[in-house]
Amino acid sequence: EVQLLESGGGLVQPGGSLRLSCAASGFTFSSYAMSWVRQAPGKGLEWVSAISGSGGSTYYADSVKGRFTISRDNSKNTLYLQMNSLRAEDTAVYYCAKGGSSVTARSLVLDYWGQGTLVTVSS
Amino acid sequence: DIQLTQSPSFLSASVGDRVTITCRASQGISSYLAWYQQKPGKAPKLLIYAASTLQSGVPSRFSGSGSGTEFTLTISSLQPEDFATYYCQQLNSYPPGFGQGTKLEIK
């Protein structure tokens, strides 16, 4: 059974940093692209970032480019999102999701999602 | 970036009704479209990919169609568990953005 478990969310001040983790199990983690998607309170879904199975290719939404860094440790079956220079508008539930065998957009169907972790940016 | 516009944004229907949600893309995306269902406080769930391919385990009352710029998600006979918010996502090119969502409520 595929399982994705996010952690690391919490309250952070504007300008601060936070690192999210997503522990994966039930599939060959290194063979699949992974993605982060966020949802601000009461709002819709926003794609944030994606990474290839090897970790060699990464993609970002313009809204987070230069501030967020996606990475993965395939030896630990764990996906990460390092978030720096956080802003109030980054407040959201952050979901990790499993993509396809390639990180091309056309393979990024998100077939399994974690339960999400809440990040609140406020002073 | 490709923009997706869903209509309607809100839909009120009864158990047993047939409902259709439309997703329009700002430029052609072939059949690179997925549909997700999200219930309050829960993660999204993949329903359909490649515009019309039903994800394993999803009831056959859900169906998708379309290509190019116009797509539809149809629920043939609404069940109580179908009342949720539905999102389309384009997968033609980065960024793989979502539509704004359609909230399906009980009439």
PDB file of C-alpha atoms in Angstrom:
ATOM      1  CA  GLU A   1       0.000   0.000   0.000  1.00  0.00           C
ATOM      2  CA  VAL A   2       1.361   3.403  -1.012  1.00  0.00           C
ATOM      3  CA  GLN A   3       1.716   5.772   1.927  1.00  0.00           C
ATOM      4  CA  LEU A   4       2.967   9.350   2.032  1.00  0.00           C
ATOM      5  CA  LEU A   5       3.392  11.060   5.392  1.00  0.00           C
ATOM      6  CA  GLU A   6       4.263  14.749   5.556  1.00  0.00           C
ATOM      7  CA  SER A   7       5.810  16.447   8.574  1.00  0.00           C
ATOM      8  CA  GLY A   8       7.578  19.652   9.498  1.00  0.00           C
ATOM      9  CA  GLY A   9       4.768  22.161   9.269  1.00  0.00           C
ATOM     10  CA  GLY A  10       4.122  24.775  11.904  1.00  0.00           C
ATOM     11  CA  LEU A  11       4.046  28.461  12.726  1.00  0.00           C
ATOM     12  CA  VAL A  12       6.900  30.607  11.379  1.00  0.00           C
ATOM     13  CA  GLN A  13       7.458  34.340  11.226  1.00  0.00           C
ATOM     14  CA  PRO A  14       7.607  36.199   7.918  1.00  0.00           C
ATOM     15  CA  GLY A  15      11.096  35.929   6.479  1.00  0.00           C
ATOM     16  CA  GLY A  16      11.717  32.679   8.310  1.00  0.00           C
ATOM     17  CA  SER A  17      12.512  29.190   7.063  1.00  0.00           C
ATOM     18  CA  LEU A  18      10.985  25.755   7.396  1.00  0.00           C
ATOM     19  CA  ARG A  19      11.771  22.321   5.964  1.00  0.00           C
ATOM     20  CA  LEU A  20       8.987  19.920   5.136  1.00  0.00           C
ATOM     21  CA  SER A  21       9.530  16.179   4.844  1.00  0.00           C
ATOM     22  CA  CYS A  22       7.474  13.463   3.185  1.00  0.00           C
ATOM     23  CA  ALA A  23       8.198   9.853   4.099  1.00  0.00           C
ATOM     24  CA  ALA A  24       7.177   7.433   1.370  1.00  0.00           C
ATOM     25  CA  SER A  25       6.492   3.706   1.500  1.00  0.00           C
ATOM     26  CA  GLY A  26       4.792   0.990  -0.509  1.00  0.00           C
ATOM     27  CA  PHE A  27       6.482   1.700  -3.855  1.00  0.00           C
ATOM     28  CA  THR A  28       9.963   2.012  -5.375  1.00  0.00           C
ATOM     29  CA  PHE A  29      10.516   5.607  -4.371  1.00  0.00           C
ATOM     30  CA  SER A  30      13.508   6.291  -6.610  1.00  0.00           C
ATOM     31  CA  SER A  31      11.565   5.282  -9.731  1.00  0.00           C
ATOM     32  CA  TYR A  32       8.964   8.020  -9.497  1.00  0.00           C
ATOM     33  CA  ALA A  33       8.773  11.766  -9.773  1.00  0.00           C
ATOM     34  CA  MET A  34       7.349  13.523  -6.754  1.00  0.00           C
ATOM     35  CA  SER A  35       5.570  16.821  -6.343  1.00  0.00           C
ATOM     36  CA  TRP A  36       4.463  19.330  -3.725  1.00  0.00           C
ATOM     37  CA  VAL A  37       1.031  20.951  -4.018  1.00  0.00           C
ATOM     38  CA  ARG A  38      -0.357  23.501  -1.567  1.00  0.00           C
ATOM     39  CA  GLN A  39      -3.779  24.785  -0.604  1.00  0.00           C
ATOM     40  CA  ALA A  40      -4.302  28.072   1.179  1.00  0.00           C
ATOM     41  CA  PRO A  41      -7.151  28.102   3.726  1.00  0.00           C
ATOM     42  CA  GLY A  42     -10.474  28.005   1.901  1.00  0.00           C
ATOM     43  CA  LYS A  43      -8.786  28.193  -1.507  1.00  0.00           C
ATOM     44  CA  GLY A  44      -7.994  25.891  -4.406  1.00  0.00           C
ATOM     45  CA  LEU A  45      -5.008  23.722  -5.220  1.00  0.00           C
ATOM     46  CA  GLU A  46      -1.701  25.282  -6.310  1.00  0.00           C
ATOM     47  CA  TRP A  47       1.120  23.199  -7.780  1.00  0.00           C
ATOM     48  CA  VAL A  48       4.420  24.167  -6.122  1.00  0.00           C
ATOM     49  CA  SER A  49       7.301  21.989  -7.272  1.00  0.00           C
ATOM     50  CA  ALA A  50       8.331  18.669  -8.799  1.00  0.00           C
ATOM     51  CA  ILE A  51      11.461  16.522  -8.843  1.00  0.00           C
ATOM     52  CA  SER A  52      12.557  13.576 -10.949  1.00  0.00           C
ATOM     53  CA  GLY A  53      13.160  10.130  -9.496  1.00  0.00           C
ATOM     54  CA  SER A  54      16.915  10.622  -9.510  1.00  0.00           C
ATOM     55  CA  GLY A  55      16.645  14.131  -8.122  1.00  0.00           C
ATOM     56  CA  GLY A  56      18.514  15.517 -11.101  1.00  0.00           C
ATOM     57  CA  SER A  57      15.643  17.580 -12.522  1.00  0.00           C
ATOM     58  CA  THR A  58      13.513  20.048 -10.607  1.00  0.00           C
ATOM     59  CA  TYR A  59      10.690  22.427 -11.463  1.00  0.00           C
ATOM     60  CA  TYR A  60       9.081  25.271  -9.531  1.00  0.00           C
ATOM     61  CA  ALA A  61       6.080  27.547  -9.681  1.00  0.00           C
ATOM     62  CA  ASP A  62       7.035  31.170 -10.289  1.00  0.00           C
ATOM     63  CA  SER A  63       5.528  32.079  -6.907  1.00  0.00           C
ATOM     64  CA  VAL A  64       8.204  30.093  -5.032  1.00  0.00           C
ATOM     65  CA  LYS A  65      11.150  30.068  -7.439  1.00  0.00           C
ATOM     66  CA  GLY A  66      14.327  31.241  -5.745  1.00  0.00           C
ATOM     67  CA  ARG A  67      12.850  30.769  -2.259  1.00  0.00           C
ATOM     68  CA  PHE A  68      11.900  27.072  -2.128  1.00  0.00           C
ATOM     69  CA  THR A  69      14.108  24.067  -2.894  1.00  0.00           C
ATOM     70  CA  ILE A  70      12.796  20.568  -3.530  1.00  0.00           C
ATOM     71  CA  SER A  71      15.081  17.598  -2.921  1.00  0.00           C
ATOM     72  CA  ARG A  72      14.934  13.914  -2.132  1.00  0.00           C
ATOM     73  CA  ASP A  73      16.969  11.248  -0.355  1.00  0.00           C
ATOM     74  CA  ASN A  74      16.261   7.988  -2.130  1.00  0.00           C
ATOM     75  CA  SER A  75      18.209   6.019   0.492  1.00  0.00           C
ATOM     76  CA  LYS A  76      15.674   7.239   3.069  1.00  0.00           C
ATOM     77  CA  ASN A  77      12.603   7.229   0.795  1.00  0.00           C
ATOM     78  CA  THR A  78      12.027  10.834   1.773  1.00  0.00           C
ATOM     79  CA  LEU A  79      11.053  13.968  -0.146  1.00  0.00           C
ATOM     80  CA  TYR A  80      11.859  17.446   1.170  1.00  0.00           C
ATOM     81  CA  LEU A  81      10.809  21.034   0.616  1.00  0.00           C
ATOM     82  CA  GLN A  82      13.119  23.694   2.013  1.00  0.00           C
ATOM     83  CA  MET A  83      11.196  26.937   2.314  1.00  0.00           C
ATOM     84  CA  ASN A  84      13.085  30.190   2.866  1.00  0.00           C
ATOM     85  CA  SER A  85      12.035  33.843   2.964  1.00  0.00           C
ATOM     86  CA  LEU A  86       8.523  32.798   3.869  1.00  0.00           C
ATOM     87  CA  ARG A  87       5.646  35.200   3.304  1.00  0.00           C
ATOM     88  CA  ALA A  88       2.114  35.378   4.658  1.00  0.00           C
ATOM     89  CA  GLU A  89       0.829  34.194   1.280  1.00  0.00           C
ATOM     90  CA  ASP A  90       2.755  30.922   1.713  1.00  0.00           C
ATOM     91  CA  THR A  91       0.337  29.962   4.490  1.00  0.00           C
ATOM     92  CA  ALA A  92      -1.273  26.719   3.325  1.00  0.00           C
ATOM     93  CA  VAL A  93      -1.595  22.998   3.747  1.00  0.00           C
ATOM     94  CA  TYR A  94       1.280  21.421   1.849  1.00  0.00           C
ATOM     95  CA  TYR A  95       0.705  18.034   0.243  1.00  0.00           C
ATOM     96  CA  CYS A  96       3.313  15.723  -1.220  1.00  0.00           C
ATOM     97  CA  ALA A  97       2.124  13.592  -4.084  1.00  0.00           C
ATOM     98  CA  LYS A  98       3.490  10.742  -6.189  1.00  0.00           C
ATOM     99  CA  GLY A  99       3.889  11.332  -9.908  1.00  0.00           C
ATOM    100  CA  GLY A 100       4.772   9.088 -12.806  1.00  0.00           C
ATOM    101  CA  SER A 101       7.997   7.435 -13.883  1.00  0.00           C
ATOM    102  CA  SER A 102       9.146  10.618 -15.610  1.00  0.00           C
ATOM    103  CA  VAL A 103       9.181  14.236 -14.395  1.00  0.00           C
ATOM    104  CA  THR A 104       7.853  15.575 -17.689  1.00  0.00           C
ATOM    105  CA  ALA A 105       4.616  17.488 -17.181  1.00  0.00           C
ATOM    106  CA  ARG A 106       2.782  14.847 -19.173  1.00  0.00           C
ATOM    107  CA  SER A 107       3.818  12.188 -16.662  1.00  0.00           C
ATOM    108  CA  LEU A 108       2.953  14.205 -13.580  1.00  0.00           C
ATOM    109  CA  VAL A 109      -0.433  12.638 -12.903  1.00  0.00           C
ATOM    110  CA  LEU A 110      -0.597  12.672  -9.097  1.00  0.00           C
ATOM    111  CA  ASP A 111      -2.008   9.284  -8.172  1.00  0.00           C
ATOM    112  CA  TYR A 112      -1.267   9.228  -4.433  1.00  0.00           C
ATOM    113  CA  TRP A 113      -1.291  12.100  -1.951  1.00  0.00           C
ATOM    114  CA  GLY A 114      -0.266  12.509   1.668  1.00  0.00           C
ATOM    115  CA  GLN A 115      -2.588  13.923   4.301  1.00  0.00           C
ATOM    116  CA  GLY A 116      -0.870  17.325   4.253  1.00  0.00           C
ATOM    117  CA  THR A 117       0.989  19.487   6.753  1.00  0.00           C
ATOM    118  CA  LEU A 118      -0.073  23.018   7.682  1.00  0.00           C
ATOM    119  CA  VAL A 119       2.374  25.888   7.360  1.00  0.00           C
ATOM    120  CA  THR A 120       1.332  29.180   8.930  1.00  0.00           C
ATOM    121  CA  VAL A 121       3.397  32.295   8.266  1.00  0.00           C
ATOM    122  CA  SER A 122       2.493  35.004  10.741  1.00  0.00           C
ATOM    123  CA  SER A 123       4.063  37.348  13.250  1.00  0.00           C
TER     124      SER A 123
ATOM    125  CA  ASP B   1       1.195  29.620 -18.495  1.00  0.00           C
ATOM    126  CA  ILE B   2      -1.920  27.660 -19.420  1.00  0.00           C
ATOM    127  CA  GLN B   3      -5.041  28.793 -17.553  1.00  0.00           C
ATOM    128  CA  LEU B   4      -7.879  26.412 -16.689  1.00  0.00           C
ATOM    129  CA  THR B   5     -11.405  27.682 -16.098  1.00  0.00           C
ATOM    130  CA  GLN B   6     -13.970  25.390 -14.552  1.00  0.00           C
ATOM    131  CA  SER B   7     -17.720  25.896 -14.791  1.00  0.00           C
ATOM    132  CA  PRO B   8     -19.779  26.097 -12.821  1.00  0.00           C
ATOM    133  CA  SER B   9     -17.885  27.074  -9.662  1.00  0.00           C
ATOM    134  CA  PHE B  10     -20.797  25.851  -7.544  1.00  0.00           C
ATOM    135  CA  LEU B  11     -23.339  23.191  -8.380  1.00  0.00           C
ATOM    136  CA  SER B  12     -26.341  22.086  -6.361  1.00  0.00           C
ATOM    137  CA  ALA B  13     -27.775  18.673  -7.219  1.00  0.00           C
ATOM    138  CA  SER B  14     -29.707  15.751  -5.774  1.00  0.00           C
ATOM    139  CA  VAL B  15     -28.828  12.105  -5.256  1.00  0.00           C
ATOM    140  CA  GLY B  16     -29.453  10.271  -8.503  1.00  0.00           C
ATOM    141  CA  ASP B  17     -28.903  13.323 -10.716  1.00  0.00           C
ATOM    142  CA  ARG B  18     -26.558  13.335 -13.693  1.00  0.00           C
ATOM    143  CA  VAL B  19     -24.093  16.210 -13.465  1.00  0.00           C
ATOM    144  CA  THR B  20     -21.457  17.602 -15.781  1.00  0.00           C
ATOM    145  CA  ILE B  21     -18.516  19.857 -14.921  1.00  0.00           C
ATOM    146  CA  THR B  22     -16.606  21.646 -17.664  1.00  0.00           C
ATOM    147  CA  CYS B  23     -12.921  22.598 -17.738  1.00  0.00           C
ATOM    148  CA  ARG B  24     -11.646  24.930 -20.448  1.00  0.00           C
ATOM    149  CA  ALA B  25      -7.969  25.465 -21.183  1.00  0.00           C
ATOM    150  CA  SER B  26      -6.557  28.751 -22.480  1.00  0.00           C
ATOM    151  CA  GLN B  27      -4.685  26.840 -25.187  1.00  0.00           C
ATOM    152  CA  GLY B  28      -4.752  23.333 -26.571  1.00  0.00           C
ATOM    153  CA  ILE B  29      -3.501  20.615 -24.260  1.00  0.00           C
ATOM    154  CA  SER B  30      -4.380  17.540 -26.328  1.00  0.00           C
ATOM    155  CA  SER B  31      -5.673  14.988 -23.789  1.00  0.00           C
ATOM    156  CA  TYR B  32      -3.264  15.903 -20.991  1.00  0.00           C
ATOM    157  CA  LEU B  33      -5.869  16.551 -18.345  1.00  0.00           C
ATOM    158  CA  ALA B  34      -6.642  14.965 -14.984  1.00  0.00           C
ATOM    159  CA  TRP B  35      -9.590  15.279 -12.619  1.00  0.00           C
ATOM    160  CA  TYR B  36      -9.402  15.111  -8.812  1.00  0.00           C
ATOM    161  CA  GLN B  37     -12.001  14.912  -6.072  1.00  0.00           C
ATOM    162  CA  GLN B  38     -11.443  16.544  -2.686  1.00  0.00           C
ATOM    163  CA  LYS B  39     -13.599  16.203   0.397  1.00  0.00           C
ATOM    164  CA  PRO B  40     -13.359  18.667   3.310  1.00  0.00           C
ATOM    165  CA  GLY B  41     -10.230  18.161   5.393  1.00  0.00           C
ATOM    166  CA  LYS B  42      -8.939  15.432   3.093  1.00  0.00           C
ATOM    167  CA  ALA B  43      -6.284  15.153   0.410  1.00  0.00           C
ATOM    168  CA  PRO B  44      -7.326  15.220  -3.240  1.00  0.00           C
ATOM    169  CA  LYS B  45      -8.009  11.874  -4.916  1.00  0.00           C
ATOM    170  CA  LEU B  46      -7.239  11.130  -8.559  1.00  0.00           C
ATOM    171  CA  LEU B  47     -10.349  10.205 -10.531  1.00  0.00           C
ATOM    172  CA  ILE B  48      -9.451  10.446 -14.205  1.00  0.00           C
ATOM    173  CA  TYR B  49      -6.272  11.011 -16.224  1.00  0.00           C
ATOM    174  CA  ALA B  50      -5.522  11.402 -19.919  1.00  0.00           C
ATOM    175  CA  ALA B  51      -8.912  13.146 -20.101  1.00  0.00           C
ATOM    176  CA  SER B  52     -10.937   9.931 -20.105  1.00  0.00           C
ATOM    177  CA  THR B  53      -9.036   7.099 -18.377  1.00  0.00           C
ATOM    178  CA  LEU B  54     -10.624   6.058 -15.100  1.00  0.00           C
ATOM    179  CA  GLN B  55      -8.155   5.573 -12.253  1.00  0.00           C
ATOM    180  CA  SER B  56      -8.201   2.102 -10.739  1.00  0.00           C
ATOM    181  CA  GLY B  57     -10.858   1.729  -8.063  1.00  0.00           C
ATOM    182  CA  VAL B  58     -12.917   4.741  -9.133  1.00  0.00           C
ATOM    183  CA  PRO B  59     -16.606   3.925  -9.699  1.00  0.00           C
ATOM    184  CA  SER B  60     -17.756   3.708 -13.306  1.00  0.00           C
ATOM    185  CA  ARG B  61     -20.386   6.402 -12.755  1.00  0.00           C
ATOM    186  CA  PHE B  62     -17.498   8.852 -13.223  1.00  0.00           C
ATOM    187  CA  SER B  63     -16.429   9.557 -16.783  1.00  0.00           C
ATOM    188  CA  GLY B  64     -14.326  12.131 -18.581  1.00  0.00           C
ATOM    189  CA  SER B  65     -14.199  13.368 -22.137  1.00  0.00           C
ATOM    190  CA  GLY B  66     -12.719  16.047 -24.324  1.00  0.00           C
ATOM    191  CA  SER B  67      -9.504  17.083 -25.976  1.00  0.00           C
ATOM    192  CA  GLY B  68      -7.831  20.279 -27.055  1.00  0.00           C
ATOM    193  CA  THR B  69      -9.347  23.055 -24.966  1.00  0.00           C
ATOM    194  CA  GLU B  70     -12.651  21.714 -23.656  1.00  0.00           C
ATOM    195  CA  PHE B  71     -13.140  18.853 -21.230  1.00  0.00           C
ATOM    196  CA  THR B  72     -15.963  17.454 -19.158  1.00  0.00           C
ATOM    197  CA  LEU B  73     -16.320  15.349 -16.035  1.00  0.00           C
ATOM    198  CA  THR B  74     -19.661  13.579 -15.788  1.00  0.00           C
ATOM    199  CA  ILE B  75     -21.167  11.756 -12.843  1.00  0.00           C
ATOM    200  CA  SER B  76     -23.978   9.622 -14.221  1.00  0.00           C
ATOM    201  CA  SER B  77     -25.980   9.120 -11.002  1.00  0.00           C
ATOM    202  CA  LEU B  78     -24.896  11.107  -7.965  1.00  0.00           C
ATOM    203  CA  GLN B  79     -24.299   9.201  -4.773  1.00  0.00           C
ATOM    204  CA  PRO B  80     -24.135  10.779  -1.297  1.00  0.00           C
ATOM    205  CA  GLU B  81     -20.355  10.275  -1.175  1.00  0.00           C
ATOM    206  CA  ASP B  82     -19.863  12.287  -4.391  1.00  0.00           C
ATOM    207  CA  PHE B  83     -20.615  15.635  -2.792  1.00  0.00           C
ATOM    208  CA  ALA B  84     -17.178  17.235  -2.814  1.00  0.00           C
ATOM    209  CA  THR B  85     -15.023  19.735  -4.700  1.00  0.00           C
ATOM    210  CA  TYR B  86     -13.646  18.730  -8.092  1.00  0.00           C
ATOM    211  CA  TYR B  87     -10.497  20.079  -9.738  1.00  0.00           C
ATOM    212  CA  CYS B  88      -9.053  19.676 -13.217  1.00  0.00           C
ATOM    213  CA  GLN B  89      -5.278  19.825 -13.817  1.00  0.00           C
ATOM    214  CA  GLN B  90      -3.477  20.307 -17.101  1.00  0.00           C
ATOM    215  CA  LEU B  91      -0.430  18.148 -17.717  1.00  0.00           C
ATOM    216  CA  ASN B  92       0.595  19.436 -21.132  1.00  0.00           C
ATOM    217  CA  SER B  93       3.380  21.697 -19.915  1.00  0.00           C
ATOM    218  CA  TYR B  94       4.908  23.243 -16.831  1.00  0.00           C
ATOM    219  CA  PRO B  95       3.522  24.623 -14.605  1.00  0.00           C
ATOM    220  CA  PRO B  96       0.884  21.853 -14.320  1.00  0.00           C
ATOM    221  CA  GLY B  97      -1.770  24.113 -12.861  1.00  0.00           C
ATOM    222  CA  PHE B  98      -5.260  23.402 -11.554  1.00  0.00           C
ATOM    223  CA  GLY B  99      -8.645  24.874 -12.283  1.00  0.00           C
ATOM    224  CA  GLN B 100     -10.282  26.924  -9.552  1.00  0.00           C
ATOM    225  CA  GLY B 101     -12.531  24.055  -8.470  1.00  0.00           C
ATOM    226  CA  THR B 102     -16.208  23.156  -8.638  1.00  0.00           C
ATOM    227  CA  LYS B 103     -18.013  22.618  -5.351  1.00  0.00           C
ATOM    228  CA  LEU B 104     -20.819  20.088  -5.684  1.00  0.00           C
ATOM    229  CA  GLU B 105     -23.405  20.480  -2.960  1.00  0.00           C
ATOM    230  CA  ILE B 106     -26.530  18.602  -1.987  1.00  0.00           C
ATOM    231  CA  LYS B 107     -29.770  20.267  -3.076  1.00  0.00           C
TER     232      LYS B 107
END
